[in-house]
Short mmCIF file of N, CA and C in Angstrom, two decimals:
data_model
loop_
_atom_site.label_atom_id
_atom_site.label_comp_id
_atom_site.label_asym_id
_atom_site.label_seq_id
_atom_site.Cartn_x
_atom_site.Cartn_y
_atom_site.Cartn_z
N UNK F 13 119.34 64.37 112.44
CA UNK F 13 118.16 64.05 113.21
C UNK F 13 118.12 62.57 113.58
N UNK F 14 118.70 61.74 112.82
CA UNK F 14 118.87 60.15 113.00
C UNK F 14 119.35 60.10 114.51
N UNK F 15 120.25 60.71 114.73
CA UNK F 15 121.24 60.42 115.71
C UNK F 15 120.62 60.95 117.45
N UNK F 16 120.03 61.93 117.35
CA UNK F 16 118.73 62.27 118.01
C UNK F 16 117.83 61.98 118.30
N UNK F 17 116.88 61.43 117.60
CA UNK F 17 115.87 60.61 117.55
C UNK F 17 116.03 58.79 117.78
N UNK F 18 117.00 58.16 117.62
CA UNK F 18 117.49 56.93 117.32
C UNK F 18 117.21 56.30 118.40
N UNK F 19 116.84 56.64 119.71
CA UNK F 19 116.21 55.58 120.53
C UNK F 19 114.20 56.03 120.88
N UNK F 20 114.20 56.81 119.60
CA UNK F 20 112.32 56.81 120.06
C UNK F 20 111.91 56.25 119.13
N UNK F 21 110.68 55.62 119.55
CA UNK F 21 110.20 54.90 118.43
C UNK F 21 109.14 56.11 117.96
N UNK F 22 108.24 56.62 117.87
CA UNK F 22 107.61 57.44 117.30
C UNK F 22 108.44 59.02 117.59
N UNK F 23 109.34 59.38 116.72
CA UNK F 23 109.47 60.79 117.22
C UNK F 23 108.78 61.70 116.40
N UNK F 24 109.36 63.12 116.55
CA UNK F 24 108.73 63.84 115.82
C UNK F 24 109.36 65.57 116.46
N UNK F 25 110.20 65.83 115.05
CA UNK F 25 110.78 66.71 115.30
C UNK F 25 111.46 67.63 114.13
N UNK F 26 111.59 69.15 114.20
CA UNK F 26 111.68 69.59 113.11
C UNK F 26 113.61 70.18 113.61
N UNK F 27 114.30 70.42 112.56
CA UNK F 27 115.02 71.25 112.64
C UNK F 27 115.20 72.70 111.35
N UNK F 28 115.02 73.64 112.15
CA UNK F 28 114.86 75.08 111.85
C UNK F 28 115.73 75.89 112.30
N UNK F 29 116.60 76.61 110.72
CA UNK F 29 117.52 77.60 111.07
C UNK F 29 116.58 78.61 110.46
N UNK F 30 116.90 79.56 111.65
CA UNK F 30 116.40 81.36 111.27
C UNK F 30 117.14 82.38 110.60
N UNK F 31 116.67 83.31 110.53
CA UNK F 31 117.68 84.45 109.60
C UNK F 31 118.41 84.20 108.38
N UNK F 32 118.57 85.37 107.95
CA UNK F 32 119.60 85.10 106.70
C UNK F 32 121.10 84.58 106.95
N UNK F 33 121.59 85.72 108.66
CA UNK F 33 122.78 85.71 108.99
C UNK F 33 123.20 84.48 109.75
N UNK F 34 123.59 83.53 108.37
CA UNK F 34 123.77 82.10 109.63
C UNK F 34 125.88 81.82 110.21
N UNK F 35 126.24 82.85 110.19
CA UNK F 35 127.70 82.95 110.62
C UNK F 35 127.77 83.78 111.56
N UNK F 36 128.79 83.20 112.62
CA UNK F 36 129.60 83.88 113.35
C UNK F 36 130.31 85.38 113.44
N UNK F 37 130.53 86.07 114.05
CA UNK F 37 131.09 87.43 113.74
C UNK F 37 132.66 87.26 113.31
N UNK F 38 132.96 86.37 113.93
CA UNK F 38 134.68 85.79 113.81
C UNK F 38 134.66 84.90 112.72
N UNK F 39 133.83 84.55 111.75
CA UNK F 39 133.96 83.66 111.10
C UNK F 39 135.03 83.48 109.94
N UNK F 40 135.68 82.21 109.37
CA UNK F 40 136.52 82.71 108.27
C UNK F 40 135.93 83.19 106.91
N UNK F 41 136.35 83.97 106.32
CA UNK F 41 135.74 84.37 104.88
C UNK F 41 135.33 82.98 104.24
N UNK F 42 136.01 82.13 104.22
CA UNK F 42 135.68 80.98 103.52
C UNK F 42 134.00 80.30 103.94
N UNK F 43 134.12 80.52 104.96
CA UNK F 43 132.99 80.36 105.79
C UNK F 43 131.83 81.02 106.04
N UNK F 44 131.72 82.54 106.09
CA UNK F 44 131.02 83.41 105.56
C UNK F 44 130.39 83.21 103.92
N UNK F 45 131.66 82.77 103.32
CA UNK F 45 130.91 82.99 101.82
C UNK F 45 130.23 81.58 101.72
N UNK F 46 130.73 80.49 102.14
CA UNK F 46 129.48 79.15 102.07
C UNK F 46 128.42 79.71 102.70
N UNK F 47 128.41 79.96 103.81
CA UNK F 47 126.84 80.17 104.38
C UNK F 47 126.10 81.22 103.61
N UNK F 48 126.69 82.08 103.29
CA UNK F 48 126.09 83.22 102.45
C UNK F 48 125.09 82.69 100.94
N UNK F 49 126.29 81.49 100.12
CA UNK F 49 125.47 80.53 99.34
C UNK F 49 124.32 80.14 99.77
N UNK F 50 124.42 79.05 100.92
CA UNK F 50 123.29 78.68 101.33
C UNK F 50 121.82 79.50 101.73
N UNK F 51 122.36 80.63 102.24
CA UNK F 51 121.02 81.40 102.14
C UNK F 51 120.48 82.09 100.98
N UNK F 52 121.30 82.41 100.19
CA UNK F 52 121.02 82.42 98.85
C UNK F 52 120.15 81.04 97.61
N UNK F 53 120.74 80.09 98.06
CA UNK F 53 119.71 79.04 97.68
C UNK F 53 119.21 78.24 98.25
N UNK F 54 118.33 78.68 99.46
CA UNK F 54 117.28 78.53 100.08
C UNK F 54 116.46 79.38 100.24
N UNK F 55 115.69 78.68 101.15
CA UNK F 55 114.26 79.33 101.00
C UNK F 55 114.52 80.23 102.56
N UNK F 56 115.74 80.72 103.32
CA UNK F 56 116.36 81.51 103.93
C UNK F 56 116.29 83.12 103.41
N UNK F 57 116.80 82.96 101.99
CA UNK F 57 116.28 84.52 101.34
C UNK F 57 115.05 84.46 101.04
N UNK F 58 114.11 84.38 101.34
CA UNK F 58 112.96 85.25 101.04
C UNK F 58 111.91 84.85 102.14
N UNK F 59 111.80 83.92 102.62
CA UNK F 59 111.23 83.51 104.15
C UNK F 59 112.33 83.88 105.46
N UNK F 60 113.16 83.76 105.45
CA UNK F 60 113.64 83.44 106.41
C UNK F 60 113.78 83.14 107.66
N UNK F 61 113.92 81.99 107.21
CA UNK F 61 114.36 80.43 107.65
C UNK F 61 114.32 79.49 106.72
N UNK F 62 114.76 78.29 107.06
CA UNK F 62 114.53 77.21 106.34
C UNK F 62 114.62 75.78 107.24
N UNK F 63 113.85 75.07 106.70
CA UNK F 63 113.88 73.67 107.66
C UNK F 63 115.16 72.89 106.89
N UNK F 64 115.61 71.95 107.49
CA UNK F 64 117.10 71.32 107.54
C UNK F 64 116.50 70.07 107.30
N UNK F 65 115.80 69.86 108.16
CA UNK F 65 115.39 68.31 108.37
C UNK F 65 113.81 68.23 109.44
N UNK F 66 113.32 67.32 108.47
CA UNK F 66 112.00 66.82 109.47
C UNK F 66 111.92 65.50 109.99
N UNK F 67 111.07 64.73 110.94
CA UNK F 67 110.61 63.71 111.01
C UNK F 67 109.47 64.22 112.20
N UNK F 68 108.05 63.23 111.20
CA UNK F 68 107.05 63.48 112.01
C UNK F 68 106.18 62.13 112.26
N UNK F 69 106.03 61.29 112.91
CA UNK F 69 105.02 60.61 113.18
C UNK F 69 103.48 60.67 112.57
N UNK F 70 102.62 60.00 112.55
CA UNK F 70 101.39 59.90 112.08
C UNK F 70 101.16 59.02 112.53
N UNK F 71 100.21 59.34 113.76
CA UNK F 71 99.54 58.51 114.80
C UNK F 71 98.21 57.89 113.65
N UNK F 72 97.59 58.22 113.13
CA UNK F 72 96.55 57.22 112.27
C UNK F 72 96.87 56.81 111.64
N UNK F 73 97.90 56.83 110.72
CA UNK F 73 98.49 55.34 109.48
C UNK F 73 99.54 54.85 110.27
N UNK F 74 100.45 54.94 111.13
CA UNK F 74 101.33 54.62 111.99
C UNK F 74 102.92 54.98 110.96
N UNK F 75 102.80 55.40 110.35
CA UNK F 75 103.94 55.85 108.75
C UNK F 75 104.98 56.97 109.69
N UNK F 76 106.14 57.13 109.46
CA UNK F 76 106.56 58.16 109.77
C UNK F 76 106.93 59.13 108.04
N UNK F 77 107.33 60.59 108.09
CA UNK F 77 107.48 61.27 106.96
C UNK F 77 109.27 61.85 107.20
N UNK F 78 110.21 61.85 106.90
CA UNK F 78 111.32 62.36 106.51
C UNK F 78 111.41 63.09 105.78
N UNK F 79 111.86 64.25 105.97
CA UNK F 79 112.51 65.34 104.62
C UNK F 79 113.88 65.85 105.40
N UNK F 80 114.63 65.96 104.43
CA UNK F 80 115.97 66.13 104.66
C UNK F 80 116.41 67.90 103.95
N UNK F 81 117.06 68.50 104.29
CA UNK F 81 117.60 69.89 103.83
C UNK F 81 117.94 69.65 102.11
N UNK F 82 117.90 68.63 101.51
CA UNK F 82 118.14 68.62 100.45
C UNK F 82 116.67 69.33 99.67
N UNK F 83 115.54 68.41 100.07
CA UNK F 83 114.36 68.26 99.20
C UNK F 83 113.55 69.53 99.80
N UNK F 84 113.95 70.13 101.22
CA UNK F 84 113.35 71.45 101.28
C UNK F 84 113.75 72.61 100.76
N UNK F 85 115.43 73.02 100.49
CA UNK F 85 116.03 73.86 100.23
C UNK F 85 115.25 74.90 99.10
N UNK F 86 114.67 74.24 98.14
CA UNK F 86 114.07 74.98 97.56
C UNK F 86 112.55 75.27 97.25
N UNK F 87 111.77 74.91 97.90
CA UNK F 87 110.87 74.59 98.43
C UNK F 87 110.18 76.32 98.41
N UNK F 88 108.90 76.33 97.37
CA UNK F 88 107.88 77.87 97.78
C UNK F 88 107.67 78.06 99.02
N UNK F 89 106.76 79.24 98.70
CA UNK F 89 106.66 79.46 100.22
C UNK F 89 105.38 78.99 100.54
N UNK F 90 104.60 78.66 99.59
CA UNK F 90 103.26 77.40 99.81
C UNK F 90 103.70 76.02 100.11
N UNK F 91 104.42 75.74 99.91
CA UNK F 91 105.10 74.44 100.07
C UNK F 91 105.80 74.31 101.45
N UNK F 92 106.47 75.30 101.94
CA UNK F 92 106.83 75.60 103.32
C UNK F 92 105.77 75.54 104.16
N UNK F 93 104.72 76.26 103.58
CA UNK F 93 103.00 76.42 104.71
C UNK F 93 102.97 74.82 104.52
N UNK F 94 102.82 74.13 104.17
CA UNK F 94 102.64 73.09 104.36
C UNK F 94 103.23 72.04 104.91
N UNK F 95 104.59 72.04 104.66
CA UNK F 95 105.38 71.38 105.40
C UNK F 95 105.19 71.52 106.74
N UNK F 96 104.85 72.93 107.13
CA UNK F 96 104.83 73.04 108.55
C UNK F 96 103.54 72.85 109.25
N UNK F 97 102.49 73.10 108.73
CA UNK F 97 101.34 72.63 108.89
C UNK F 97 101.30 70.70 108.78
N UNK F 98 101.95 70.25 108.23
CA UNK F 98 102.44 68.77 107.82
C UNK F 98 102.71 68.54 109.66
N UNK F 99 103.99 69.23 110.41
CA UNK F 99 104.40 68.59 111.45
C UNK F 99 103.85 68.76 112.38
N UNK F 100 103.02 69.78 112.59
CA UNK F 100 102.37 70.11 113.59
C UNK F 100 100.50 69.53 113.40
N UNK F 101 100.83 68.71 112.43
CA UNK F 101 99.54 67.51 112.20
C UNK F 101 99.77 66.19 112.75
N UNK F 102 99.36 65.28 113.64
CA UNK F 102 99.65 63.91 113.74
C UNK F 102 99.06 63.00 113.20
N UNK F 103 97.95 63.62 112.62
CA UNK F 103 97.36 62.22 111.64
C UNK F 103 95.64 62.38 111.86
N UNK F 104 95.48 62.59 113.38
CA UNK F 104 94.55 62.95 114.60
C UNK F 104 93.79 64.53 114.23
N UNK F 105 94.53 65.42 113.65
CA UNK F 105 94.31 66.45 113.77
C UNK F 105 95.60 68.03 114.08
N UNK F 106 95.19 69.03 113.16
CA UNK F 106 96.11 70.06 113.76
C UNK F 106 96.38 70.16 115.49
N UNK F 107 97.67 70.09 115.61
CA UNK F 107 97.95 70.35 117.35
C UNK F 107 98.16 71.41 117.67
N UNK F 108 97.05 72.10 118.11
CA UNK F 108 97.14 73.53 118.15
C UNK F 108 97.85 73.70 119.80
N UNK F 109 97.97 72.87 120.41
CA UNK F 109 98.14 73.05 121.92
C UNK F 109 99.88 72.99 121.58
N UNK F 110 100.61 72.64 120.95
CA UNK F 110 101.87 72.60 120.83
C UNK F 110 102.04 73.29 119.90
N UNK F 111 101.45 73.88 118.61
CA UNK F 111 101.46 74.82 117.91
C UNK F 111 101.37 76.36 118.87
N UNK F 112 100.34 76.47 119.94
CA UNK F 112 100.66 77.88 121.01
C UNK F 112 101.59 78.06 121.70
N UNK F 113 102.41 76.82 122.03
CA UNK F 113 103.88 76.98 122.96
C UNK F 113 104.87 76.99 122.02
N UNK F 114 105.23 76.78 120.90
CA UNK F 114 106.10 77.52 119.90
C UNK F 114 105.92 78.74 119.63
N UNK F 115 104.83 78.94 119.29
CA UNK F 115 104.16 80.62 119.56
C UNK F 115 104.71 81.34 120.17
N UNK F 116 104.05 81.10 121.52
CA UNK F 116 105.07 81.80 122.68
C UNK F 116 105.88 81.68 122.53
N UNK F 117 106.76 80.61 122.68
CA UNK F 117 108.66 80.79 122.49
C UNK F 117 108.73 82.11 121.45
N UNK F 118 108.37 81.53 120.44
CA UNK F 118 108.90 82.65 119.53
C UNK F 118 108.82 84.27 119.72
N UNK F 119 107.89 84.24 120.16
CA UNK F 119 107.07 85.82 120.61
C UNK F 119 108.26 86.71 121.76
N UNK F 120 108.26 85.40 122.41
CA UNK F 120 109.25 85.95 123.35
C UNK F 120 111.00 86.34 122.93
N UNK F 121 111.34 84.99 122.11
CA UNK F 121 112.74 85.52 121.54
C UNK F 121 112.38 86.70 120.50
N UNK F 122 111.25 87.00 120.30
CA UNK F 122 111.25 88.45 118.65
C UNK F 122 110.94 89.45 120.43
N UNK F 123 110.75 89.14 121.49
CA UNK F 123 110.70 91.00 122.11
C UNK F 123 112.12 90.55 122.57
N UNK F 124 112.94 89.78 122.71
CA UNK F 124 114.34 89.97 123.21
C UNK F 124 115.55 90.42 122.33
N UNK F 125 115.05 90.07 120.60
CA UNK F 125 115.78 90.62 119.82
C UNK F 125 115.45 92.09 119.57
N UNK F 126 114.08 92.83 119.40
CA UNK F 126 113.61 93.49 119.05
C UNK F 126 114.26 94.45 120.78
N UNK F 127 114.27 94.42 121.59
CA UNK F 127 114.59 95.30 122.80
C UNK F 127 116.25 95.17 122.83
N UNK F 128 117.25 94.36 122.20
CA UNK F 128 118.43 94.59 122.22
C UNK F 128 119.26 95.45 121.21
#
């Protein structure tokens, strides 16, 4: 996320992998069985998904917050509600207006998986 973010000064951005199945169909066994770990000790098996990495701004203390895939990996699933409720807060208040256009996105990729 450093490398992404590295010319904004306030960013604010999550990264989120979905599903359990985070490999390729061609993948090598070696490769299959790491990722297979990883969803195994994350919070991938039993939510699935897991956040990788955050950075969020906070427009009223001017602070930014970092979490990295290390310190979420194992992370409840109360602790997840929060984290995510965390980014989609700026300091100002829940952003529900950018909280409804993730919404939608999502809504729309679950009828494109769900109809294939």
């Amino acid at each position: 996320l450093n490398d992404i973010t590295s010319a904004l000064s306030k960013p604010c951005i999550i990264d989120i992998k979905m599903g359990c199945r985070q490999w390729a169909s061609d993948a090598h066994p070696s490769k299959i069985a790491s990722k297979q770990r990883k969803t195994l000790e994350s919070t991938s098996r039993n939510l699935f998904f897991r956040v990788c990495g955050m950075k969020v701004y906070n427009c009223t203390t001017g602070d930014s917050l970092s979490l990295h895939k290390q310190t979420t990996s194992k992370f409840t699933k109360a602790q997840m509600q929060s984290v995510l409720a965390g980014f989609f807060d700026n300091g100002e208040g829940l952003r529900i207006d950018a909280l409804k256009r993730i919404l939608a996105k999502l809504r729309g990729l679950l009828n494109v998986l769900e109809t294939q």
